[in-house]
Amino acid sequence: MGTKPWLYPAPAYRPLESFWDTDEDAPGPRCSHTLTAVAATKTHGPRLILFGGVTEIEGGGGGAPGIRLDGATNSVHSYDVLTRKWTRIRPAGEPPSPRAAHAAVAVGTMVVFQGGICPAGLSTDDLHVLDLTNNKFKWHRVVVQGHGPGPRYGHAMDLVAQRYLVCVTGNDGKRALSDAWALDTAQKPYVWQKLSPGGDRPSARMYATASARSDGMFLLCGGRDTSGAPLGDAYGLLMHRSGQWEWTLAPGVSPSPRYQHASVFVGARLHVTGGVLRGGRAVECDAAVSVLDTAAGVWLDGHGLVTSKGNKGQSDADPSLEAMRRCRHAAASVGIRIYVYGGLRGDVLLDDFLAADNSQFHDTNMGIASPIATTPRLETTFVAPISSSDDRSEIPLSGLLGMDKSSMEKLAEASAAEAQAANAVWQSAQAASAFPEETAVSDGNSMSIETPSDGSDNDADVRLHPKAVVVAKEAAGNFGSMVRQLSLDQFDHESRRMIPSAGDLSNPTRKFIRQRSPQGLHKKVISTLLRPQNWIPPVNRKFFLDSYEIGELCYAAEQIFMNEPTVLQLKAPIKVFGDLHGQFCDLMRLFAEYGFPSTAGDITYIDYLFLGDYVDRGQHSLETICLLLALKIEYPENFHLIRGNHEAADINALFGFRIECIERMGESDGLWAWTRVNQLFNYLPLAALIEKKIICMHGGIGRSIISIEQIEKLERPITMDAGSIVLMDLLWSDPTENDSVQGLRPNARGPGLVTFGPDRVTEFCKRNKLQLIIRAHECVMDGFERFAQGQLITLFSATNYCGTANNAGAILVVGRGLVIVPKLIHPLPPPVQSPETSPERVAIETWMQELNIQRPPTPTRGRPQPEFDRNSLAYI
């Protein structure tokens, strides 16, 4: 266990308190229903949709009770994860017939239902869609051409690779089935395709479960065969790049065969609950809750690793395990939490609601009763064709190093699009904050909270070195390795911070771990991209990875992020990087000048930390994020990433990343890759503590953050619109213009955003026993800038931001003695060939130039203020 910390036992399920206004809103006792997690939207948090099932049963007479189909229902109940409230909803349109033993899957803000059995017999095989978009609930029936799976019940269905509806097994009223079907949600007209997968095929069965892992693996588990015997096997179904599907028998020893159970993925762990054996007898107590860890290839129960079939009996039964001895129930997951509703125990219909956390650190007494602001396991939509325009006008490069009048005018144009996007996120966060989740900012008269000793084993004080290391501004050609040291007093730009897109100690025995990944994909990425001295952009702009490889890379990195805390605990020495914004050439320059993460570089004795904003604005966001993820996989304990405000789909859909994915990978693959990377972003840690004395974050402390614990309580995965004001402040807030501006002020980025004064910085550091805040988020002319008498440093690593700022880029090197040395690079001089004589360069750079002109970064400080009063917090 010590070498494999992820092999923690199956979690314990506890009753979850929920609420409703009327008896009709409560789902009530039922079985053979479905429970489906639906992603959060801008106007609503994540929710669970409960549909159908049986509400009455026959007496059973001592045997397995039969289902009275007259009791089948087509009612729809919605559970709000944030408010813990059930509501019965009555969507417009023609609803499906009452049914049970059907299948359901979330596709973005829609839920798709298929099959089942009803009082009149088998339900039709039509696809019924419950559309929850904009809270205007409506039923639709999807037109599908040709033959499909046909009427069936007791089957399994899920969304694979965020694109393919896959339906397998079940019973057609005559026999158990072993077939598999797929429907491509990205291709119209919709057509079911019968699959002929290779590999080890599962036998015919019904009442099995299936769940799709985030990287596209579809896992079939258990079931009842044609003789009525329960099955304990599991099979993975995966589509290869060639389009061929293949079954693979999953390794490991299942705790028990079973059918009529429930299963759902959280990360790489398939959580299996309940089920029955032959004759309808419930599985034994120890097997009632189990986990198939697909990353390790092992089964686990509540005690740990399962090495043989069988169980310990029920002499020492845990009440929480006894409560999970049920069948015909339903399960869904939101973030790291698994929810279970209803089911059947003997001849008793159940109406209880239980939950457990897929966490090594879950608290059995707390947390279950508190809502979480995270996103469901699936965050996809039916993919509609996107119209793209090719009539891009070519815009030549200015070729100037200085900031001319035209550049100043461009920077002076406030980005209305980005401010609007930020405002939308703010409104969602404000809505989420209606629930008491975070501690609000105290007023000046409130009592300070004393924190215990920081526990740091480094007694040194944090201090900034009096000199910064600078690569000569003229560094090019033979002068490429020329560096110099400048006194910090010589940085004449250090008070000129540029607000970017409002649309937009002693540690002698360092821990050094290298991690292997399947197929060595991350090594391919590193060998292709980590070339500090000689990386050359691809001439045709085509990216070297396909969408499936990006998905594999994201999945491997995601498993690491899921097991990291929200606030990383790091040691010095460490290098800290600010915003990169897709400027991969600057990342290579920083690596070339100041060391790079490789055993041939300096990773064996110094860690790396990046503060977010890896994508957007620049031309090589794909190279930037893929290399950083690959390095995280290679050096999981030494290479660290936290989240920035551009690591959000609502933002990077507007400011370059989405366009780049489509332009460089094709529309279909590009959209898939963009969606998958944004799913990964929801798992990124949100802050980092270095030696318990320096806190690193992307934005700032804003109005709401007074303690590190507030950040630690943010549960991942989390989207911007499902987050709270704490998340908004953490990723979006800025310091005020200078040390003389105290308190809170409106932020020029947009309504709802704030800047915080030096008094807030001092108070925060004192309360949390910190000596320094390092943050990114703003372009500063020298790459770094001090604030609050040196208690805060803004760091920006991309040079000549958006092609007009002419700023330097910087990193901060935190030494063992907590002495911080800024290291800078300046913008490169213009190319030898002018844009007019280099048509290839124009073609490559035009699309991003056009985007940056349409959505320019907000201007430097000191620009004229609007006529209305922005100095009042009432404006926010």
Tab-separated table of C-alpha atoms in Angstrom, residues 578-798:
chain	number	residue	atom	x	y	z
A	578	GLY	CA	3.872	32.937	-14.837
A	579	ASP	CA	1.460	33.169	-17.788
A	580	LEU	CA	2.637	31.492	-21.010
A	581	HIS	CA	-0.463	31.980	-23.182
A	582	GLY	CA	0.558	29.581	-25.908
A	583	GLN	CA	3.896	31.314	-26.534
A	584	PHE	CA	5.816	28.060	-26.743
A	585	CYS	CA	8.924	29.747	-28.141
A	586	ASP	CA	9.209	31.771	-24.919
A	587	LEU	CA	8.917	28.580	-22.861
A	588	MET	CA	11.773	27.050	-24.879
A	589	ARG	CA	13.860	30.212	-24.457
A	590	LEU	CA	13.358	30.156	-20.683
A	591	PHE	CA	14.312	26.478	-20.608
A	592	ALA	CA	17.374	27.126	-22.789
A	593	GLU	CA	18.632	30.053	-20.712
A	594	TYR	CA	17.821	28.933	-17.180
A	595	GLY	CA	17.623	25.126	-17.250
A	596	PHE	CA	14.985	22.638	-18.360
A	597	PRO	CA	13.138	19.710	-16.709
A	598	SER	CA	15.105	16.655	-17.733
A	599	THR	CA	17.684	14.385	-16.171
A	600	ALA	CA	20.050	16.072	-18.636
A	601	GLY	CA	18.836	19.396	-17.217
A	602	ASP	CA	18.074	20.285	-13.604
A	603	ILE	CA	14.932	18.361	-12.602
A	604	THR	CA	16.918	16.125	-10.237
A	605	TYR	CA	17.630	19.015	-7.870
A	606	ILE	CA	14.971	21.696	-8.474
A	607	ASP	CA	11.194	21.527	-8.886
A	608	TYR	CA	9.021	23.428	-11.354
A	609	LEU	CA	5.737	25.264	-10.721
A	610	PHE	CA	3.514	26.894	-13.358
A	611	LEU	CA	0.794	29.357	-12.337
A	612	GLY	CA	-1.757	28.836	-15.113
A	613	ASP	CA	-2.881	30.475	-18.367
A	614	TYR	CA	-1.162	27.927	-20.569
A	615	VAL	CA	-3.470	28.480	-23.546
A	616	ASP	CA	-5.059	31.319	-25.591
A	617	ARG	CA	-3.649	34.420	-27.295
A	618	GLY	CA	-0.452	32.755	-28.540
A	619	GLN	CA	-0.074	30.498	-31.549
A	620	HIS	CA	1.123	27.259	-29.926
A	621	SER	CA	-1.278	26.478	-27.108
A	622	LEU	CA	-1.353	22.810	-28.136
A	623	GLU	CA	2.417	22.428	-27.857
A	624	THR	CA	2.432	24.295	-24.556
A	625	ILE	CA	-0.251	22.316	-22.734
A	626	CYS	CA	0.765	18.926	-24.180
A	627	LEU	CA	4.410	19.308	-23.175
A	628	LEU	CA	3.486	20.474	-19.683
A	629	LEU	CA	1.146	17.488	-19.236
A	630	ALA	CA	3.786	15.078	-20.531
A	631	LEU	CA	6.349	16.483	-18.100
A	632	LYS	CA	3.818	16.150	-15.285
A	633	ILE	CA	3.389	12.466	-16.142
A	634	GLU	CA	7.170	11.928	-16.336
A	635	TYR	CA	7.959	13.792	-13.081
A	636	PRO	CA	4.731	13.767	-11.032
A	637	GLU	CA	6.441	14.722	-7.750
A	638	ASN	CA	8.681	17.441	-9.194
A	639	PHE	CA	6.687	19.180	-11.902
A	640	HIS	CA	3.575	21.075	-10.838
A	641	LEU	CA	0.698	22.866	-12.553
A	642	ILE	CA	-2.092	24.971	-11.088
A	643	ARG	CA	-5.089	26.518	-12.801
A	644	GLY	CA	-5.492	29.935	-14.396
A	645	ASN	CA	-8.604	31.758	-15.530
A	646	HIS	CA	-8.005	30.737	-19.160
A	647	GLU	CA	-8.168	27.068	-18.166
A	648	ALA	CA	-11.930	27.240	-18.629
A	649	ALA	CA	-13.977	26.384	-21.702
A	650	ASP	CA	-16.066	29.568	-21.571
A	651	ILE	CA	-12.897	31.655	-21.817
A	652	ASN	CA	-10.633	29.654	-24.122
A	653	ALA	CA	-13.503	29.175	-26.561
A	654	LEU	CA	-13.215	32.911	-27.222
A	655	PHE	CA	-9.525	33.667	-27.061
A	656	GLY	CA	-7.742	31.254	-29.329
A	657	PHE	CA	-7.421	27.726	-27.953
A	658	ARG	CA	-10.618	26.386	-29.505
A	659	ILE	CA	-9.824	28.023	-32.833
A	660	GLU	CA	-6.299	26.627	-32.744
A	661	CYS	CA	-7.524	23.083	-32.086
A	662	ILE	CA	-9.923	23.254	-35.043
A	663	GLU	CA	-7.446	24.982	-37.336
A	664	ARG	CA	-4.616	22.542	-36.615
A	665	MET	CA	-6.492	19.253	-36.116
A	666	GLY	CA	-9.617	19.567	-38.218
A	667	GLU	CA	-13.073	20.437	-36.979
A	668	SER	CA	-14.184	17.082	-35.578
A	669	ASP	CA	-10.903	16.020	-33.959
A	670	GLY	CA	-10.129	19.579	-32.888
A	671	LEU	CA	-13.427	20.019	-31.045
A	672	TRP	CA	-13.004	16.632	-29.379
A	673	ALA	CA	-9.473	17.481	-28.227
A	674	TRP	CA	-10.518	20.939	-27.031
A	675	THR	CA	-13.386	19.455	-25.007
A	676	ARG	CA	-11.178	16.749	-23.489
A	677	VAL	CA	-8.437	19.170	-22.451
A	678	ASN	CA	-11.021	21.422	-20.809
A	679	GLN	CA	-12.348	18.441	-18.851
A	680	LEU	CA	-8.833	17.920	-17.544
A	681	PHE	CA	-8.560	21.605	-16.591
A	682	ASN	CA	-11.372	21.063	-14.074
A	683	TYR	CA	-9.051	18.755	-12.080
A	684	LEU	CA	-6.061	21.114	-11.853
A	685	PRO	CA	-4.936	22.174	-8.353
A	686	LEU	CA	-5.796	25.784	-7.547
A	687	ALA	CA	-2.860	27.031	-5.462
A	688	ALA	CA	0.513	25.986	-4.032
A	689	LEU	CA	2.341	26.571	-0.751
A	690	ILE	CA	6.139	26.658	-0.824
A	691	GLU	CA	7.702	25.802	2.544
A	692	LYS	CA	4.446	27.005	4.160
A	693	LYS	CA	5.698	30.585	3.728
A	694	ILE	CA	4.985	31.479	0.104
A	695	ILE	CA	1.573	31.000	-1.438
A	696	CYS	CA	1.306	30.835	-5.216
A	697	MET	CA	-1.938	31.367	-7.111
A	698	HIS	CA	-3.046	32.636	-10.470
A	699	GLY	CA	-5.133	35.712	-9.672
A	700	GLY	CA	-5.335	36.903	-6.100
A	701	ILE	CA	-7.241	37.007	-2.822
A	702	GLY	CA	-9.985	39.355	-4.024
A	703	ARG	CA	-12.743	40.219	-1.582
A	704	SER	CA	-13.569	36.760	-0.221
A	705	ILE	CA	-10.358	34.893	0.573
A	706	ILE	CA	-9.079	35.367	4.103
A	707	SER	CA	-7.640	31.900	4.763
A	708	ILE	CA	-5.894	29.122	2.873
A	709	GLU	CA	-8.525	26.723	4.212
A	710	GLN	CA	-11.128	28.379	1.988
A	711	ILE	CA	-9.124	27.368	-1.066
A	712	GLU	CA	-8.521	23.867	0.297
A	713	LYS	CA	-12.274	23.352	0.659
A	714	LEU	CA	-12.898	23.847	-3.059
A	715	GLU	CA	-13.633	20.360	-4.376
A	716	ARG	CA	-12.507	19.286	-7.816
A	717	PRO	CA	-13.393	18.723	-10.601
A	718	ILE	CA	-14.849	22.196	-10.677
A	719	THR	CA	-15.938	24.483	-13.491
A	720	MET	CA	-15.858	28.248	-13.375
A	721	ASP	CA	-19.638	28.578	-13.561
A	722	ALA	CA	-20.179	25.929	-10.889
A	723	GLY	CA	-17.637	27.513	-8.569
A	724	SER	CA	-17.985	30.142	-5.886
A	725	ILE	CA	-16.838	33.690	-5.324
A	726	VAL	CA	-13.699	32.201	-3.773
A	727	LEU	CA	-12.828	30.526	-7.069
A	728	MET	CA	-13.686	33.701	-8.965
A	729	ASP	CA	-11.413	35.811	-6.777
A	730	LEU	CA	-8.655	33.202	-6.830
A	731	LEU	CA	-8.453	33.165	-10.640
A	732	TRP	CA	-9.609	36.656	-11.652
A	733	SER	CA	-8.769	39.315	-9.052
A	734	ASP	CA	-5.809	41.756	-9.269
A	735	PRO	CA	-3.884	44.059	-6.931
A	736	THR	CA	-4.836	47.730	-7.031
A	737	GLU	CA	-2.857	50.168	-9.168
A	738	ASN	CA	-0.206	50.828	-6.522
A	739	ASP	CA	0.492	50.683	-2.800
A	740	SER	CA	-1.390	53.911	-2.141
A	741	VAL	CA	-4.754	52.436	-3.226
A	742	GLN	CA	-6.137	50.547	-0.233
A	743	GLY	CA	-9.111	48.249	0.281
A	744	LEU	CA	-11.295	46.883	-2.501
A	745	ARG	CA	-11.938	48.609	-5.807
A	746	PRO	CA	-13.855	47.695	-8.966
A	747	ASN	CA	-11.734	45.907	-11.544
A	748	ALA	CA	-11.484	47.253	-15.087
A	749	ARG	CA	-11.786	43.692	-16.386
A	750	GLY	CA	-15.540	43.836	-15.929
A	751	PRO	CA	-18.483	44.099	-13.523
A	752	GLY	CA	-18.301	41.809	-10.539
A	753	LEU	CA	-14.503	41.659	-10.445
A	754	VAL	CA	-12.367	43.456	-7.865
A	755	THR	CA	-8.876	44.660	-7.143
A	756	PHE	CA	-7.437	44.377	-3.637
A	757	GLY	CA	-5.120	46.794	-1.884
A	758	PRO	CA	-1.875	46.292	0.039
A	759	ASP	CA	-3.802	46.298	3.305
A	760	ARG	CA	-5.622	43.141	2.198
A	761	VAL	CA	-2.283	41.537	1.309
A	762	THR	CA	-0.758	42.371	4.692
A	763	GLU	CA	-3.825	41.124	6.550
A	764	PHE	CA	-3.922	37.866	4.578
A	765	CYS	CA	-0.220	37.151	5.068
A	766	LYS	CA	-0.386	37.902	8.791
A	767	ARG	CA	-3.481	35.775	9.336
A	768	ASN	CA	-1.974	32.795	7.502
A	769	LYS	CA	1.620	33.227	8.745
A	770	LEU	CA	2.873	33.806	5.203
A	771	GLN	CA	5.699	36.030	3.989
A	772	LEU	CA	4.929	36.311	0.281
A	773	ILE	CA	2.235	35.902	-2.368
A	774	ILE	CA	3.373	35.030	-5.890
A	775	ARG	CA	0.678	35.424	-8.516
A	776	ALA	CA	0.410	35.744	-12.292
A	777	HIS	CA	-2.594	36.896	-14.361
A	778	GLU	CA	-1.310	40.343	-15.393
A	779	CYS	CA	1.195	41.392	-17.994
A	780	VAL	CA	3.952	43.476	-16.362
A	781	MET	CA	6.632	45.244	-18.344
A	782	ASP	CA	9.657	43.671	-16.667
A	783	GLY	CA	8.104	40.224	-16.325
A	784	PHE	CA	7.799	40.665	-12.555
A	785	GLU	CA	6.539	43.452	-10.313
A	786	ARG	CA	6.501	44.001	-6.539
A	787	PHE	CA	3.419	45.173	-4.632
A	788	ALA	CA	2.469	45.802	-1.010
A	789	GLN	CA	6.048	46.657	-0.080
A	790	GLY	CA	7.295	43.404	-1.526
A	791	GLN	CA	4.715	41.110	0.095
A	792	LEU	CA	3.289	40.265	-3.350
A	793	ILE	CA	4.997	39.663	-6.691
A	794	THR	CA	3.208	39.530	-10.039
A	795	LEU	CA	4.913	37.199	-12.512
A	796	PHE	CA	4.449	37.022	-16.289
A	797	SER	CA	6.565	34.729	-18.481
A	798	ALA	CA	5.388	35.462	-22.034
